[in-house]
Structure formats: C-alpha cells, structure tokens
Amino acid sequence: MLLSFRFANHRSFRDEQQLNLTPVYRSGDEPEQAVRVAGVFGANASGKSNCLHALLFMRQFVLFSDREVEPGLGIKREPFRLTPDSLAAPSHYVVDLTLNGVRHTYGYVLDDERVLEEWLYHYPKNRRRRVFERTGDAYRWGEESNRGMASERVAEVTAPAALFLSTVARFGHGHAEGAGAEPLHDVYRWFRNIHSRSRLGPRLPGGVGPAWPEGEVSQRTVIELLRAADVGIVDVVTVTTTVTDEQPVVLRPSDLETGDAPLVRAVRNSPSHRQRRLKFAHRGPSGEVLFELTEESTGTQQLLGLATEAATILSDGGTMCVDEIDASLHPLLTAKLIGLFQSTTSNPHASQLLFTSHDAALLGTMDTEEILRRDEIWFTEKDAKGVSTLYPLTDFKPRKEGENRQRRYLNGNYGAVPNLSTYLFEQALVARGQVNGEPTG
C-alpha cells in the first residue's frame, strides 16, 4: 500500500508537496497503515490532475527509464515553468510503501540531463536498512545487497539518465538474486501494478471490449455496477468466435500451369484464432436482446472500461488512479465504487483508489453515511503566482455541531474553489454584444 507520496518541481507544483495516506482516525484493534481511498478536489487548473500526473510520471520513469532514455538526449521531465530558477532546479519523487508487511522508502532526484540521486530503504523489524544509495555514478550498498547479488555489475550498465531500479528489473533474473534483491523487485512490482484512467480514454476498438475479468466475483462486480448505473444493461455475455485472417498473395505466371497467364491475386488463409467478444443484454417487452459494444453509448463504454479495471484491481491488488472520476460516473455510482474500495470484504487485498473530482456531492453523505472520511479528502489550490498547493481536509477543525462539508466547500471555507468575477463575466458579455452589434442597454 501507498503510505505517502512526496514530490517537488513538477508541472504547477514548485515546492515539495506530500499526499499522506496515513489514517488520522483509527478504529479497530488492528488499524490499517494507509487509507484505501483518497479524493483530490479543487478548481479547474488548480493542480488536481498534476498531482496524479506526478505519481504516474514516477511510475513511467521507473518502468521504462532504462529503455526510453537515449544517450545525450536528456530526460523529458516537466518542471515548474513560470520561474527560471525552477526550470534549472531538479525534480524529486519519493514514495513510502508497505509491502508484505514491511515499510519501504524509494525515491530519486533528476534534472534535464541525468539522475542525480536514487535510494531505497526498507524497515524489517522497524529498523531502517539501506538497500542502496546512489549519488551520480557512485553507489553505496547495504549489507544484504552484497550477499549473493552482483549489484556492482548492474550499476555498471545503468545509464546516467536511467534508474538503477529499472535496470535491475530488466536484468534481475540473471544478476539480482538473494535477500537484497527482494526489496528491489517488490518495489518495482508495486509500480507495475499502478493503473491509470483518464476521462478522455479512447472508444473501445472493434466491439471486442476490455479484458473481461476471469473470476466470477469480479465479473459480478462489473455487472452490478452496470446495473446500478441504470444504462439498461442487465447482463454481459461473452461470445467466442473463430477468426481467420485473409492475406493477399501475388501469383506470377511461373506459378501457374500456363506460362502466359497474367499476374493475379489469390487469398491465403492464415492460422485461425479464437476471439472473445462482449455482448450486452438489454431487457425489452419481448425479452432480452443482445447489443454489440459499438452500439452502446460512449458513456457506457467508458463506464464499462472503468468498472472492468476496478473489478480486476479489487481482485488482484494494486493502485487505481482516475482523473476526473465525476466525468465518467454519476455521484451515486462514484459513491458505490468508493465503497467497494473501502470495504474489506470487496477489497481483500487492500487495493487503493486515488481520484480527482469537481463533484462536491462526494463530500457529503449517502443514506446518512459519509461517502468519504475526513482523512480521505484533499484539496489543491493555485495562488496568484501560478503555484499549486496540496493540503488535506484534516487541516481544518470540524465544527462541534457537525459540519456540512459539501456546503462549506462550495462557500469557500476550505479554499480550492474558483475565484469567479461577476464583473469580468459582464464585461465579456458587453464586449460580445458590441462586436455583434447587439444592444447593450
């Protein structure tokens, strides 16, 4: 699980920020080390998406830095661009994780040219142990890293603009064995199990649809979300067909019985393969009718993709990041999805959901129960200099008589709302009327 994420000098965030998922309100005999859901709220262009983007940038660089960075071309990072000092300053990213019951801290610092620092610590028996520390091309190893693990050989082939962790993952089976390799591979697998989804995802191609979950429980979860969405779908049916690809083959005269035959085209069948398609049952006056995916609305397709991914993550474990979740789901559906991640029954692997939203309804209640706890709510705000800040609702003391968080947020008590100017709106309308020759009085 993700305990916290710290980052600095990324897009609209100039200074260091921390998304701290440690529970503030603990309950039960064995409270969890991290909350399972975190929602980030704020005005347009306040930095909500940039906060998730920083984590996804960190993931991308961990997974592909050893392959995507070309020598001499530098690193494609996105620092704060509104001041010259920030453009030249390094960016840094750090995650605190609990993996298999053990805390891990991994991070790195980079500029436009290379990785300046990189480190990994873990805490077996609550004592900090160094796995490795890197400053430029110099490495320091922990005791465990030197037992049965050729760390130096992996470091030698790590490019200046690549991460050691990425290189270990590529050559890990042959060069990274022993006790010191386990934290490295565990952290890498955690990054690999981060899934992201944007509201502007593409339409699902060819009617085939997303990868349908294998487990019956996951399949029922998707179907229940579709039914709850009231989009008319009552069931999902998988249809398997045999597909044979036809490939054109040019036959020359020498290939034919008559030597003077013209060039012709024939068709050669390639080996057939099985293809699984999803069809969607709608109930009508005469019974159920199956529809193709391409016949469903774009919103339903987006909902299906989100529901399928969520069901898989709940079943297998991982972290799900959704930007502007309210653009894909109705507030009641979002509340249901949040509840699935919050529940230990539907979320046995403690998977996490991180999302951004404009929907103030998620700050309220449903069936008299809070949709989000106070320590699951975060805000972003941008100042007059274009600098974004990330802060939690727990920075504000709750009112003793009870708080209507939705109303207080819309009233601006927590900040993170747009500063709307009625005067500027009116001036824009006047200017528009003048251009079009419309009367303004």
Short mmCIF file of C-alpha atoms in Angstrom, two decimals:
data_model
loop_
_atom_site.label_atom_id
_atom_site.label_comp_id
_atom_site.label_asym_id
_atom_site.label_seq_id
_atom_site.Cartn_x
_atom_site.Cartn_y
_atom_site.Cartn_z
CA MET A 1 0.00 0.00 0.00
CA LEU A 2 1.00 3.58 -0.58
CA LEU A 3 1.64 5.34 2.73
CA SER A 4 2.70 8.68 1.28
CA PHE A 5 3.90 10.33 -1.91
CA ARG A 6 6.20 13.35 -1.90
CA PHE A 7 7.20 15.33 -4.96
CA ALA A 8 8.59 18.73 -5.93
CA ASN A 9 9.08 20.84 -9.07
CA HIS A 10 6.54 19.05 -11.21
CA ARG A 11 4.21 20.99 -13.50
CA SER A 12 2.29 23.55 -11.40
CA PHE A 13 3.83 22.31 -8.13
CA ARG A 14 7.03 24.23 -7.47
CA ASP A 15 7.57 23.38 -3.80
CA GLU A 16 7.54 19.98 -2.13
CA GLN A 17 4.08 18.50 -1.54
CA GLN A 18 3.00 15.38 0.31
CA LEU A 19 -0.04 13.21 -0.21
CA ASN A 20 -0.12 11.49 3.19
CA LEU A 21 -2.41 8.46 3.30
CA THR A 22 -1.74 7.56 6.93
CA PRO A 23 -5.12 7.33 8.70
CA VAL A 24 -5.89 10.19 11.06
CA TYR A 25 -8.91 8.49 12.56
CA ARG A 26 -8.09 4.93 13.58
CA SER A 27 -10.61 2.30 14.50
CA GLY A 28 -10.48 -1.39 15.33
CA ASP A 29 -7.92 -3.48 17.13
CA GLU A 30 -5.57 -3.60 14.11
CA PRO A 31 -5.97 -0.37 12.15
CA GLU A 32 -4.62 -0.28 8.62
CA GLN A 33 -1.45 1.59 7.86
CA ALA A 34 -2.99 3.59 4.99
CA VAL A 35 -6.42 4.70 3.84
CA ARG A 36 -7.76 2.85 0.81
CA VAL A 37 -9.30 5.87 -0.91
CA ALA A 38 -8.12 9.45 -1.46
CA GLY A 39 -10.04 12.08 -3.41
CA VAL A 40 -8.48 15.37 -4.56
CA PHE A 41 -10.86 18.29 -5.09
CA GLY A 42 -10.25 21.76 -6.47
CA ALA A 43 -10.99 24.33 -9.12
CA ASN A 44 -10.12 23.93 -12.78
CA ALA A 45 -6.36 24.24 -13.40
CA SER A 46 -5.65 24.20 -9.66
CA GLY A 47 -3.32 21.17 -9.88
CA LYS A 48 -5.58 18.18 -9.20
CA SER A 49 -4.57 16.32 -12.35
CA ASN A 50 -0.94 17.38 -11.93
CA CYS A 51 -0.85 15.68 -8.54
CA LEU A 52 -1.83 12.34 -10.08
CA HIS A 53 0.42 13.04 -13.05
CA ALA A 54 3.43 13.34 -10.74
CA LEU A 55 2.82 9.82 -9.40
CA LEU A 56 2.23 8.45 -12.90
CA PHE A 57 5.39 10.16 -14.16
CA MET A 58 7.31 8.47 -11.36
CA ARG A 59 5.80 5.13 -12.36
CA GLN A 60 6.59 5.62 -16.05
CA PHE A 61 10.20 6.51 -15.33
CA VAL A 62 10.64 3.53 -13.01
CA LEU A 63 9.26 1.10 -15.57
CA PHE A 64 10.92 2.43 -18.72
CA SER A 65 13.86 4.73 -17.96
CA ASP A 66 16.41 2.09 -18.98
CA ARG A 67 14.78 1.74 -22.41
CA GLU A 68 13.25 5.10 -23.31
CA VAL A 69 16.10 7.49 -22.48
CA GLU A 70 18.54 7.88 -25.37
CA PRO A 71 22.17 8.82 -24.60
CA GLY A 72 22.76 12.54 -24.99
CA LEU A 73 19.08 13.46 -25.37
CA GLY A 74 18.41 14.10 -21.69
CA ILE A 75 15.28 13.38 -19.66
CA LYS A 76 11.77 14.51 -20.63
CA ARG A 77 10.58 15.86 -17.31
CA GLU A 78 8.04 18.63 -16.65
CA PRO A 79 9.34 21.14 -14.08
CA PHE A 80 7.55 24.28 -12.92
CA ARG A 81 7.99 26.67 -15.84
CA LEU A 82 6.99 30.09 -14.51
CA THR A 83 10.35 30.93 -12.91
CA PRO A 84 13.86 30.48 -14.43
CA ASP A 85 15.16 29.01 -11.16
CA SER A 86 12.61 26.18 -11.23
CA LEU A 87 13.42 25.31 -14.83
CA ALA A 88 17.02 24.67 -13.84
CA ALA A 89 16.26 23.10 -10.44
CA PRO A 90 15.96 19.32 -10.10
CA SER A 91 12.68 17.48 -9.54
CA HIS A 92 12.27 14.79 -6.92
CA TYR A 93 9.80 11.99 -6.22
CA VAL A 94 9.54 9.74 -3.14
CA VAL A 95 7.09 7.00 -2.14
CA ASP A 96 6.66 5.34 1.24
CA LEU A 97 5.13 1.89 0.88
CA THR A 98 4.19 -1.08 2.96
CA LEU A 99 4.86 -4.30 1.06
CA ASN A 100 4.31 -7.71 2.62
CA GLY A 101 4.01 -6.01 5.99
CA VAL A 102 7.37 -4.20 5.65
CA ARG A 103 7.80 -0.47 5.09
CA HIS A 104 9.89 0.67 2.11
CA THR A 105 11.06 4.14 1.06
CA TYR A 106 12.13 4.67 -2.54
CA GLY A 107 12.91 7.92 -4.33
CA TYR A 108 15.02 9.71 -6.89
CA VAL A 109 16.14 13.20 -7.92
CA LEU A 110 16.71 14.18 -11.55
CA ASP A 111 17.29 17.15 -13.79
CA ASP A 112 17.14 17.53 -17.57
CA GLU A 113 20.32 15.54 -18.11
CA ARG A 114 20.59 12.70 -15.60
CA VAL A 115 19.58 11.01 -12.39
CA LEU A 116 21.30 12.92 -9.59
CA GLU A 117 20.25 10.73 -6.66
CA GLU A 118 18.38 7.47 -6.08
CA TRP A 119 17.81 5.43 -2.96
CA LEU A 120 15.88 2.55 -1.44
CA TYR A 121 15.48 1.68 2.24
CA HIS A 122 13.34 -0.93 3.93
CA TYR A 123 12.44 -1.43 7.56
CA PRO A 124 12.34 -5.06 8.64
CA LYS A 125 11.53 -5.26 12.34
CA ASN A 126 11.04 -1.46 12.20
CA ARG A 127 14.76 -0.87 11.76
CA ARG A 128 15.98 1.05 8.72
CA ARG A 129 18.17 -0.97 6.37
CA ARG A 130 19.83 0.53 3.33
CA VAL A 131 19.35 -1.43 0.13
CA PHE A 132 21.31 1.10 -1.94
CA GLU A 133 22.11 4.79 -2.22
CA ARG A 134 23.21 6.45 -5.44
CA THR A 135 24.77 9.85 -5.98
CA GLY A 136 25.56 10.33 -9.66
CA ASP A 137 27.55 7.25 -10.66
CA ALA A 138 28.64 6.44 -7.09
CA TYR A 139 26.77 3.72 -5.18
CA ARG A 140 26.65 2.59 -1.57
CA TRP A 141 25.20 -0.83 -0.82
CA GLY A 142 23.55 -2.27 2.24
CA GLU A 143 24.89 -5.44 3.81
CA GLU A 144 22.12 -7.55 2.30
CA SER A 145 22.85 -6.22 -1.18
CA ASN A 146 26.35 -7.67 -1.14
CA ARG A 147 25.25 -11.21 -0.28
CA GLY A 148 24.65 -13.17 -3.48
CA MET A 149 23.72 -10.12 -5.56
CA ALA A 150 26.06 -8.64 -8.17
CA SER A 151 24.93 -5.07 -7.59
CA GLU A 152 28.12 -3.59 -8.99
CA ARG A 153 27.60 -5.30 -12.34
CA VAL A 154 24.07 -3.93 -12.62
CA ALA A 155 25.28 -0.46 -11.65
CA GLU A 156 27.95 -0.59 -14.36
CA VAL A 157 25.33 -0.99 -17.09
CA THR A 158 22.96 1.64 -15.62
CA ALA A 159 22.99 4.70 -17.85
CA PRO A 160 23.38 8.13 -16.21
CA ALA A 161 19.84 9.07 -17.33
CA ALA A 162 18.32 5.74 -16.22
CA LEU A 163 17.29 4.43 -12.82
CA PHE A 164 19.11 1.60 -11.12
CA LEU A 165 15.74 0.13 -10.18
CA SER A 166 14.72 -0.02 -13.85
CA THR A 167 17.97 -1.69 -14.83
CA VAL A 168 17.70 -4.25 -12.04
CA ALA A 169 14.21 -5.15 -13.25
CA ARG A 170 15.50 -5.78 -16.77
CA PHE A 171 18.50 -7.87 -15.78
CA GLY A 172 17.15 -9.02 -12.43
CA HIS A 173 16.75 -12.71 -13.17
CA GLY A 174 20.38 -13.10 -14.08
CA HIS A 175 22.09 -10.58 -11.84
CA ALA A 176 19.90 -9.84 -8.84
CA GLU A 177 19.46 -12.76 -6.52
CA GLY A 178 19.46 -13.11 -2.76
CA ALA A 179 17.92 -11.21 0.14
CA GLY A 180 18.90 -7.77 -1.16
CA ALA A 181 17.01 -8.27 -4.40
CA GLU A 182 13.61 -8.77 -2.78
CA PRO A 183 13.00 -5.09 -1.83
CA LEU A 184 14.04 -4.01 -5.33
CA HIS A 185 11.68 -6.38 -7.09
CA ASP A 186 8.85 -5.78 -4.61
CA VAL A 187 9.00 -2.02 -5.17
CA TYR A 188 9.20 -2.44 -8.95
CA ARG A 189 6.14 -4.72 -8.91
CA TRP A 190 4.22 -2.13 -6.88
CA PHE A 191 4.83 0.49 -9.59
CA ARG A 192 3.87 -2.01 -12.28
CA ASN A 193 0.53 -2.55 -10.51
CA ILE A 194 -0.48 1.12 -10.72
CA HIS A 195 -3.30 1.57 -13.22
CA SER A 196 -4.43 4.95 -14.55
CA ARG A 197 -7.57 6.03 -16.32
CA SER A 198 -8.45 9.41 -17.80
CA ARG A 199 -11.91 10.67 -18.61
CA LEU A 200 -10.75 11.11 -22.21
CA GLY A 201 -9.97 7.45 -22.81
CA PRO A 202 -10.48 6.19 -26.40
CA ARG A 203 -13.51 4.27 -27.55
CA LEU A 204 -13.02 0.55 -27.23
CA PRO A 205 -11.99 -0.79 -30.67
CA GLY A 206 -13.81 -3.27 -32.82
CA GLY A 207 -16.50 -4.14 -30.33
CA VAL A 208 -14.19 -6.62 -28.65
CA GLY A 209 -14.16 -4.64 -25.43
CA PRO A 210 -11.79 -4.56 -22.47
CA ALA A 211 -10.20 -7.60 -20.93
CA TRP A 212 -13.13 -9.33 -19.25
CA PRO A 213 -12.23 -10.46 -15.71
CA GLU A 214 -11.69 -14.20 -15.30
CA GLY A 215 -13.04 -14.53 -11.78
CA GLU A 216 -16.76 -14.89 -11.20
CA VAL A 217 -16.70 -12.40 -8.32
CA SER A 218 -15.01 -9.75 -10.49
CA GLN A 219 -17.49 -10.36 -13.31
CA ARG A 220 -20.44 -9.95 -10.95
CA THR A 221 -18.89 -6.70 -9.65
CA VAL A 222 -18.81 -5.27 -13.18
CA ILE A 223 -22.38 -6.36 -13.89
CA GLU A 224 -23.63 -4.90 -10.59
CA LEU A 225 -22.01 -1.54 -11.39
CA LEU A 226 -23.58 -1.56 -14.86
CA ARG A 227 -26.98 -2.36 -13.39
CA ALA A 228 -26.59 0.30 -10.74
CA ALA A 229 -25.76 2.82 -13.47
CA ASP A 230 -29.24 2.33 -14.94
CA VAL A 231 -27.90 2.28 -18.52
CA GLY A 232 -30.29 -0.50 -19.48
CA ILE A 233 -27.77 -3.35 -19.28
CA VAL A 234 -28.98 -6.33 -17.24
CA ASP A 235 -26.21 -8.81 -18.08
CA VAL A 236 -22.94 -9.25 -20.00
CA VAL A 237 -22.45 -12.25 -22.26
CA THR A 238 -19.13 -13.44 -23.71
CA VAL A 239 -19.27 -14.87 -27.24
CA THR A 240 -16.28 -16.76 -28.61
CA THR A 241 -15.80 -16.91 -32.38
CA THR A 242 -13.16 -18.35 -34.70
CA VAL A 243 -11.43 -15.67 -36.77
CA THR A 244 -9.31 -16.37 -39.86
CA ASP A 245 -7.27 -13.52 -41.27
CA GLU A 246 -7.11 -13.39 -45.06
CA GLN A 247 -3.81 -12.30 -46.58
CA PRO A 248 -3.39 -11.41 -50.29
CA VAL A 249 -0.77 -13.44 -52.18
CA VAL A 250 0.62 -12.37 -55.58
CA LEU A 251 0.90 -15.29 -58.09
CA ARG A 252 3.26 -14.86 -61.00
CA PRO A 253 2.95 -16.58 -64.40
CA SER A 254 5.61 -19.10 -63.46
CA ASP A 255 3.39 -20.21 -60.58
CA LEU A 256 0.54 -21.16 -62.91
CA GLU A 257 0.08 -24.03 -65.34
CA THR A 258 0.08 -21.68 -68.34
CA GLY A 259 3.21 -19.68 -68.69
CA ASP A 260 1.47 -16.72 -70.34
CA ALA A 261 -1.16 -16.17 -67.62
CA PRO A 262 -1.33 -12.60 -66.24
CA LEU A 263 -0.45 -11.68 -62.72
CA VAL A 264 -3.36 -12.49 -60.40
CA ARG A 265 -4.09 -12.13 -56.72
CA ALA A 266 -5.12 -15.03 -54.58
CA VAL A 267 -6.08 -15.23 -50.90
CA ARG A 268 -4.20 -17.31 -48.38
CA ASN A 269 -5.80 -18.03 -45.05
CA SER A 270 -3.56 -17.52 -42.04
CA PRO A 271 -3.94 -19.77 -38.99
CA SER A 272 -7.26 -19.14 -37.29
CA HIS A 273 -7.52 -17.93 -33.73
CA ARG A 274 -10.26 -17.64 -31.15
CA GLN A 275 -11.61 -14.21 -30.32
CA ARG A 276 -13.82 -13.40 -27.35
CA ARG A 277 -16.36 -10.61 -27.72
CA LEU A 278 -18.60 -9.00 -25.17
CA LYS A 279 -22.30 -8.53 -25.80
CA PHE A 280 -24.73 -6.68 -23.57
CA ALA A 281 -28.19 -7.85 -22.65
CA HIS A 282 -31.00 -5.27 -22.57
CA ARG A 283 -34.45 -6.31 -21.42
CA GLY A 284 -37.32 -5.26 -23.65
CA PRO A 285 -41.04 -6.05 -23.89
CA SER A 286 -40.27 -9.31 -25.71
CA GLY A 287 -37.37 -10.42 -23.53
CA GLU A 288 -33.61 -9.86 -23.55
CA VAL A 289 -31.83 -8.56 -26.67
CA LEU A 290 -28.03 -8.66 -27.11
CA PHE A 291 -26.24 -5.50 -28.27
CA GLU A 292 -22.68 -5.10 -29.57
CA LEU A 293 -20.30 -2.87 -27.68
CA THR A 294 -20.20 -0.42 -30.58
CA GLU A 295 -23.96 0.01 -30.21
CA GLU A 296 -23.57 1.25 -26.64
CA SER A 297 -23.11 4.94 -25.87
CA THR A 298 -19.67 6.43 -25.34
CA GLY A 299 -20.54 6.98 -21.68
CA THR A 300 -21.47 3.32 -21.25
CA GLN A 301 -18.22 2.26 -22.91
CA GLN A 302 -16.26 4.48 -20.54
CA LEU A 303 -18.19 3.10 -17.59
CA LEU A 304 -17.52 -0.46 -18.71
CA GLY A 305 -13.80 0.16 -19.01
CA LEU A 306 -13.66 1.78 -15.57
CA ALA A 307 -15.77 -0.94 -13.94
CA THR A 308 -13.74 -3.75 -15.52
CA GLU A 309 -10.44 -2.24 -14.42
CA ALA A 310 -11.71 -1.59 -10.90
CA ALA A 311 -13.00 -5.15 -10.55
CA THR A 312 -9.64 -6.57 -11.65
CA ILE A 313 -7.70 -4.36 -9.23
CA LEU A 314 -10.03 -5.27 -6.36
CA SER A 315 -9.49 -8.94 -7.15
CA ASP A 316 -5.73 -8.94 -7.79
CA GLY A 317 -4.47 -5.95 -5.79
CA GLY A 318 -2.96 -2.68 -6.96
CA THR A 319 -3.49 1.07 -7.11
CA MET A 320 -6.05 2.75 -9.37
CA CYS A 321 -5.71 6.40 -10.40
CA VAL A 322 -8.72 8.06 -12.03
CA ASP A 323 -8.59 11.66 -13.23
CA GLU A 324 -11.95 13.50 -13.05
CA ILE A 325 -13.92 10.48 -11.95
CA ASP A 326 -17.12 12.53 -11.99
CA ALA A 327 -16.85 12.87 -15.79
CA SER A 328 -17.37 9.11 -16.14
CA LEU A 329 -19.74 8.31 -13.27
CA HIS A 330 -22.87 9.67 -11.63
CA PRO A 331 -22.24 10.66 -7.96
CA LEU A 332 -24.21 7.64 -6.72
CA LEU A 333 -22.07 5.33 -8.85
CA THR A 334 -18.89 7.03 -7.69
CA ALA A 335 -20.01 6.55 -4.09
CA LYS A 336 -20.65 2.86 -4.80
CA LEU A 337 -17.20 2.44 -6.37
CA ILE A 338 -15.59 4.21 -3.41
CA GLY A 339 -17.48 1.92 -1.06
CA LEU A 340 -16.12 -1.14 -2.88
CA PHE A 341 -12.55 0.02 -2.22
CA GLN A 342 -13.30 0.98 1.39
CA SER A 343 -14.82 -2.41 2.22
CA THR A 344 -12.55 -5.16 3.49
CA THR A 345 -14.99 -7.70 2.05
CA SER A 346 -14.94 -6.49 -1.57
CA ASN A 347 -11.33 -5.30 -1.29
CA PRO A 348 -9.46 -8.13 0.48
CA HIS A 349 -6.03 -7.11 -0.92
CA ALA A 350 -6.23 -3.52 0.36
CA SER A 351 -6.13 -2.03 -3.13
CA GLN A 352 -6.22 1.76 -3.28
CA LEU A 353 -8.24 4.27 -5.30
CA LEU A 354 -6.81 7.75 -5.94
CA PHE A 355 -9.03 10.13 -7.87
CA THR A 356 -9.67 13.76 -8.70
CA SER A 357 -13.11 15.33 -8.88
CA HIS A 358 -15.12 18.55 -9.11
CA ASP A 359 -18.21 16.91 -7.62
CA ALA A 360 -18.92 18.45 -4.22
CA ALA A 361 -21.65 15.84 -3.64
CA LEU A 362 -18.88 13.35 -2.83
CA LEU A 363 -18.04 15.47 0.23
CA GLY A 364 -21.50 14.80 1.64
CA THR A 365 -23.45 11.76 2.75
CA MET A 366 -25.42 8.95 1.17
CA ASP A 367 -28.02 7.09 3.21
CA THR A 368 -26.85 9.14 6.23
CA GLU A 369 -23.31 7.74 5.88
CA GLU A 370 -20.30 9.83 4.88
CA ILE A 371 -19.09 8.95 1.40
CA LEU A 372 -15.52 9.96 2.28
CA ARG A 373 -13.89 10.21 5.69
CA ARG A 374 -12.12 13.43 6.59
CA ASP A 375 -8.69 11.82 6.13
CA GLU A 376 -9.66 10.67 2.61
CA ILE A 377 -10.26 14.23 1.32
CA TRP A 378 -7.60 16.51 -0.18
CA PHE A 379 -7.66 19.87 -1.93
CA THR A 380 -5.50 21.72 -4.45
CA GLU A 381 -5.29 25.48 -4.81
CA LYS A 382 -3.23 27.72 -7.09
CA ASP A 383 -2.01 31.14 -5.94
CA ALA A 384 -1.57 34.34 -7.91
CA LYS A 385 1.94 33.29 -8.97
CA GLY A 386 0.65 30.07 -10.56
CA VAL A 387 2.00 27.82 -7.78
CA SER A 388 -0.19 24.90 -6.72
CA THR A 389 -0.51 23.61 -3.16
CA LEU A 390 -1.89 20.29 -1.95
CA TYR A 391 -3.46 20.10 1.52
CA PRO A 392 -5.87 17.81 3.45
CA LEU A 393 -9.28 18.49 4.93
CA THR A 394 -7.83 17.45 8.29
CA ASP A 395 -6.03 20.82 8.37
CA PHE A 396 -9.45 22.29 9.22
CA LYS A 397 -11.06 21.56 12.56
CA PRO A 398 -14.58 20.11 12.29
CA ARG A 399 -17.38 22.15 13.79
CA LYS A 400 -18.67 20.78 17.07
CA GLU A 401 -22.31 20.85 15.96
CA GLY A 402 -21.45 18.83 12.88
CA GLU A 403 -20.28 20.10 9.52
CA ASN A 404 -21.93 20.18 6.13
CA ARG A 405 -18.71 19.65 4.19
CA GLN A 406 -20.37 20.00 0.82
CA ARG A 407 -21.85 23.41 1.67
CA ARG A 408 -18.71 24.65 3.42
CA TYR A 409 -16.60 23.67 0.41
CA LEU A 410 -18.88 25.47 -2.05
CA ASN A 411 -18.88 28.51 0.25
CA GLY A 412 -15.09 28.62 0.04
CA ASN A 413 -14.39 27.71 3.68
CA TYR A 414 -11.73 25.20 2.60
CA GLY A 415 -10.41 27.21 -0.33
CA ALA A 416 -9.84 25.21 -3.54
CA VAL A 417 -12.76 26.87 -5.36
CA PRO A 418 -12.59 29.16 -8.41
CA ASN A 419 -12.47 32.90 -7.79
CA LEU A 420 -15.32 33.90 -10.07
CA SER A 421 -15.61 37.54 -11.12
CA THR A 422 -19.15 38.61 -12.00
CA TYR A 423 -17.76 41.92 -13.26
CA LEU A 424 -15.47 40.19 -15.78
CA PHE A 425 -18.33 38.00 -16.98
CA GLU A 426 -20.49 41.06 -17.50
CA GLN A 427 -17.71 42.90 -19.33
CA ALA A 428 -17.19 39.91 -21.62
CA LEU A 429 -20.90 39.88 -22.49
CA VAL A 430 -20.85 43.64 -23.17
CA ALA A 431 -17.82 43.26 -25.44
CA ARG A 432 -19.52 40.38 -27.28
CA GLY A 433 -22.65 42.48 -27.81
CA GLN A 434 -20.61 45.37 -29.16
CA VAL A 435 -18.82 43.13 -31.67
CA ASN A 436 -22.12 41.63 -32.88
CA GLY A 437 -23.90 45.00 -32.96
CA GLU A 438 -26.35 43.93 -30.28
CA PRO A 439 -27.94 46.50 -27.94
CA THR A 440 -26.24 46.61 -24.54
CA GLY A 441 -28.81 48.56 -22.59
#
